[in-house]
Short mmCIF file of C-alpha atoms in Angstrom, two decimals:
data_model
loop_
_atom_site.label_atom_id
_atom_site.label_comp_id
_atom_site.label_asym_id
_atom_site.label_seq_id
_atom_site.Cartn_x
_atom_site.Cartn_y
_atom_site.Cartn_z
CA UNK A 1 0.00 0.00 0.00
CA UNK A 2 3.03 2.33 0.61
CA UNK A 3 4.11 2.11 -2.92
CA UNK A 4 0.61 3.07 -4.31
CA UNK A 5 0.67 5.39 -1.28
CA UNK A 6 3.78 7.37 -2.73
CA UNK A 7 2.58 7.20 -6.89
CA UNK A 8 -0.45 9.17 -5.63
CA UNK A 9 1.69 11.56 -3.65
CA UNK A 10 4.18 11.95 -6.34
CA UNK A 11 0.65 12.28 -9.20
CA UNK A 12 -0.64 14.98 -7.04
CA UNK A 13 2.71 16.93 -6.34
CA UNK A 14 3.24 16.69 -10.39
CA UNK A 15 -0.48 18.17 -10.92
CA UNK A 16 -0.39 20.16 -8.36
CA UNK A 17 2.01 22.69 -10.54
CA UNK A 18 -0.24 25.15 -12.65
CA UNK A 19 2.32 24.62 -15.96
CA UNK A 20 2.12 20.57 -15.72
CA UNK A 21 -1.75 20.49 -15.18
CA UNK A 22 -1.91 23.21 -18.17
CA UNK A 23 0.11 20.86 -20.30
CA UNK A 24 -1.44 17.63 -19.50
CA UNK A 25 -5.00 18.88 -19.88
CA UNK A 26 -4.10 20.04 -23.29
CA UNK A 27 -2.25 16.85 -24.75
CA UNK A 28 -5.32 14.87 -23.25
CA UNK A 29 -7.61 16.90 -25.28
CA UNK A 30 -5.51 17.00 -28.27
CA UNK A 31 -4.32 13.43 -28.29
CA UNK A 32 -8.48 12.80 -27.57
CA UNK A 33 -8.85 14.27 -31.13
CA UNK A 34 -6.06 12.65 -32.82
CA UNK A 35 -6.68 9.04 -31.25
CA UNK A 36 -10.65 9.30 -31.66
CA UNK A 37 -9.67 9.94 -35.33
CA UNK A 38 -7.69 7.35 -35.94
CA UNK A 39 -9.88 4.65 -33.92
CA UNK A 40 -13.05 6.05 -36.15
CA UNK A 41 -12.15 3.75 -39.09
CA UNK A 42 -11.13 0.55 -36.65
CA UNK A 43 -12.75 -2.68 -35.99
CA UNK A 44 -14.23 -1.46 -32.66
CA UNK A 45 -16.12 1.61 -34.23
CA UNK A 46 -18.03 -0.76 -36.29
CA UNK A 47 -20.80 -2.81 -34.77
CA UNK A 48 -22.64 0.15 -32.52
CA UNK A 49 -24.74 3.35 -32.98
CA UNK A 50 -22.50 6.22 -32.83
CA UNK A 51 -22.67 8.52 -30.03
CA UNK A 52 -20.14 11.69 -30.92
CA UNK A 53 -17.89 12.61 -33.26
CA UNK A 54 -18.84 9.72 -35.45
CA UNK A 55 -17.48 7.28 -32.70
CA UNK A 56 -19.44 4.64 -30.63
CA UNK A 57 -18.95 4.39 -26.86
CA UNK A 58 -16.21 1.38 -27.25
CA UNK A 59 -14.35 3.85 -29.26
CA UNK A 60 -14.67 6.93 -26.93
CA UNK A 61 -13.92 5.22 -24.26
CA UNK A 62 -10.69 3.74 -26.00
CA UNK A 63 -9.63 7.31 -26.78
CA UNK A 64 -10.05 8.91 -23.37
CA UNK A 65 -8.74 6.23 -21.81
CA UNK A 66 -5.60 6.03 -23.77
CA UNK A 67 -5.17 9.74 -24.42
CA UNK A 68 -5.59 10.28 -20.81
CA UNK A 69 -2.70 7.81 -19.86
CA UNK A 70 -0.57 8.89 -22.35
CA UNK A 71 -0.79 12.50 -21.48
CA UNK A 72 -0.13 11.88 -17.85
CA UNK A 73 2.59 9.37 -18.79
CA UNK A 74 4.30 12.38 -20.76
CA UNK A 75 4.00 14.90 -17.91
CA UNK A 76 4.82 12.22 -15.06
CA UNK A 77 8.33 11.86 -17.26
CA UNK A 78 9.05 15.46 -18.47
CA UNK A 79 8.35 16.09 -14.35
CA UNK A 80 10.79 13.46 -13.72
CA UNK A 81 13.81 14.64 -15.83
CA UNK A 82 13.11 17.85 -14.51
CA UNK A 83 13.55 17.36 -11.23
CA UNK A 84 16.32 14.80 -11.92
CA UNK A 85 14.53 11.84 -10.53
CA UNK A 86 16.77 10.21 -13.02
CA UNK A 87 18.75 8.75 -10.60
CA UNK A 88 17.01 4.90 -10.48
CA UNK A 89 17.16 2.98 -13.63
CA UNK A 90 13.76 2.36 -13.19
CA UNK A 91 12.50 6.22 -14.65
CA UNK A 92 14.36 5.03 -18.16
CA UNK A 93 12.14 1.74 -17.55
CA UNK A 94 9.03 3.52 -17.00
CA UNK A 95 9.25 5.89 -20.23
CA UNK A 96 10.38 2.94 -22.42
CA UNK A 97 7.03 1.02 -21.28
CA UNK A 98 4.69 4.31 -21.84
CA UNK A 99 6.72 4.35 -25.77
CA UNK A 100 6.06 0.76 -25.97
CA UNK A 101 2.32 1.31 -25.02
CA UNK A 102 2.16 4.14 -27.41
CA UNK A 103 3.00 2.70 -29.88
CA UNK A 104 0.73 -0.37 -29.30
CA UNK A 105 -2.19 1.52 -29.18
CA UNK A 106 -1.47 3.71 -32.51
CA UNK A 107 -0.14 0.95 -34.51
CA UNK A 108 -3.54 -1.18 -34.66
CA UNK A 109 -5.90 1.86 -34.89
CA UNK A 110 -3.92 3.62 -37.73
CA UNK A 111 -3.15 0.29 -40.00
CA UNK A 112 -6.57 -1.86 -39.27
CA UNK A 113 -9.28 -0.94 -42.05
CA UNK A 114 -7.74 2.68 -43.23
CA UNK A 115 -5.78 2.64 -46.40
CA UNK A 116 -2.22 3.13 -45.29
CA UNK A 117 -0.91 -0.14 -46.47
CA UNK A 118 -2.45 -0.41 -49.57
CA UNK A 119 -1.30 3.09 -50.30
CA UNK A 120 1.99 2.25 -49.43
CA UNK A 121 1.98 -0.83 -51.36
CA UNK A 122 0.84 1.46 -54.04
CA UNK A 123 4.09 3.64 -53.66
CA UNK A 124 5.71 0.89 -53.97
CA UNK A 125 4.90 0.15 -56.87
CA UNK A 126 2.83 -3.33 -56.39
CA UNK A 127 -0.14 -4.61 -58.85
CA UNK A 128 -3.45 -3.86 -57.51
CA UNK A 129 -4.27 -7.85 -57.41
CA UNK A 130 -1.16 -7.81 -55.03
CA UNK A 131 -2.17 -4.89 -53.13
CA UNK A 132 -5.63 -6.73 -52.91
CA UNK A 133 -4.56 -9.80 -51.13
CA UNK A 134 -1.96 -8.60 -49.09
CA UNK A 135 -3.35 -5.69 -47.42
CA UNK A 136 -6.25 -7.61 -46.04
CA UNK A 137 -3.42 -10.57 -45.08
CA UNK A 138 -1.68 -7.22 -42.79
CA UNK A 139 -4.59 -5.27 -42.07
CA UNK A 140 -6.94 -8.90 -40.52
CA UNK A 141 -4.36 -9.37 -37.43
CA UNK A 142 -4.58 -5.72 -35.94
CA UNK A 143 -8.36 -6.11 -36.89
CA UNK A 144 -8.28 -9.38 -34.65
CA UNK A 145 -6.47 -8.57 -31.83
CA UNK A 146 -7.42 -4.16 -31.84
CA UNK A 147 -8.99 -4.54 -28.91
CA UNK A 148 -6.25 -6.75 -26.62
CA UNK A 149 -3.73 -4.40 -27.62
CA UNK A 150 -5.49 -1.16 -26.91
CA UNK A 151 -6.29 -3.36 -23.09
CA UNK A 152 -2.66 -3.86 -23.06
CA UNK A 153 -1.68 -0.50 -24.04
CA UNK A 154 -3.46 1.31 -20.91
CA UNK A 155 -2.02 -1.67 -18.51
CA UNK A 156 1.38 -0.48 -20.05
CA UNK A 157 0.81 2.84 -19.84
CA UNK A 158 -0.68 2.50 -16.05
CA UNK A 159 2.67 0.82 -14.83
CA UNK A 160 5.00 3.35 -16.73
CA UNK A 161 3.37 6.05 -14.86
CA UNK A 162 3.34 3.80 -11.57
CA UNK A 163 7.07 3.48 -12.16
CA UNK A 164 8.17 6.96 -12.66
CA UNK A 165 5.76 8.40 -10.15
CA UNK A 166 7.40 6.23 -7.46
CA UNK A 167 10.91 7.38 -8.33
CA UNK A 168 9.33 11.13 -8.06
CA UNK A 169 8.38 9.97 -4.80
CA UNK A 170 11.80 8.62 -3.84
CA UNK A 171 13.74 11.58 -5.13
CA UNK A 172 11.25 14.59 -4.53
CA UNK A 173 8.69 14.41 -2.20
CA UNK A 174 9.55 15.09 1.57
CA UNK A 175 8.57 12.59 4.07
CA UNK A 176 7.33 13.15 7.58
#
């Protein structure tokens, strides 16, 4: 309980300063945007009515979910370098496993059902029978597994920020 104990402690010092709240309410907003576009044209937007901005409540949740993380997981570091928290190997750790999340959650949304790879297959100069069979042969696994990955995504990004946020606790907060 300590540990959790000093991540909350070490969330609400971060927050707590007017420039990092500023910063991470705007991100969250505009990686809301960004990430609600990109899910709009994915496997999970499909099967329900739409609710806003031409997304249905699977998908909004998926985007405030992850652009909340994310956002917090970028201020929660940029905090943490500040401050020189740097110290413990495990800050590097917990900003590799927010990239890795990141990533995890943008790569399914932006290459299941939107034309990316057959445009790039395009560029590349492949038939259209080719770019036919193989983009639904790419596109079928991140339609398959969208929804895992976006899970595992916000677990990733929910122990990067547990991470850092404890080494913000070690290295800046003052204990009684």
């Amino acid at each position: 309980m300590g540990r959790i104990n000093d991540a909350t402690n070490a969330l609400r010092l971060v927050l707590s300063n007017g420039a990092y709240l500023a910063a991470f309410l705007l991100m969250a907003v505009l990686f809301f945007i960004a990430y609600g576009y990109l899910i709009s044209s994915s496997s999970i937007n499909i099967a329900q009515p739409k609710l806003a901005l031409g997304l249905n409540i699977y998908s909004l949740a998926a985007s405030a979910i992850i652009s909340t993380l994310f956002s917090l997981a970028i201020v929660v570091n940029v905090f943490a370098f500040a401050r020189n928290a740097a110290s413990s190997g495990k800050l590097g750790l917990g900003a590799a496993i927010a990239a890795i999340a990141a990533i995890a959650a943008i790569v399914p949304s932006s290459l299941c059902c939107s034309t990316l790879i057959p445009s790039l297959l395009a560029v590349l100069g492949s038939s259209t029978s080719t770019i036919i069979s193989t983009s639904g042969a790419l596109q079928g696994p991140f339609a398959t597994y969208e929804t895992p990955l976006i899970a595992v995504s916000a677990v990733l990004l929910v122990l990067g920020i547990f991470l850092t946020s404890r080494n913000i606790a070690k290295c800046c907060i003052v204990r009684k």
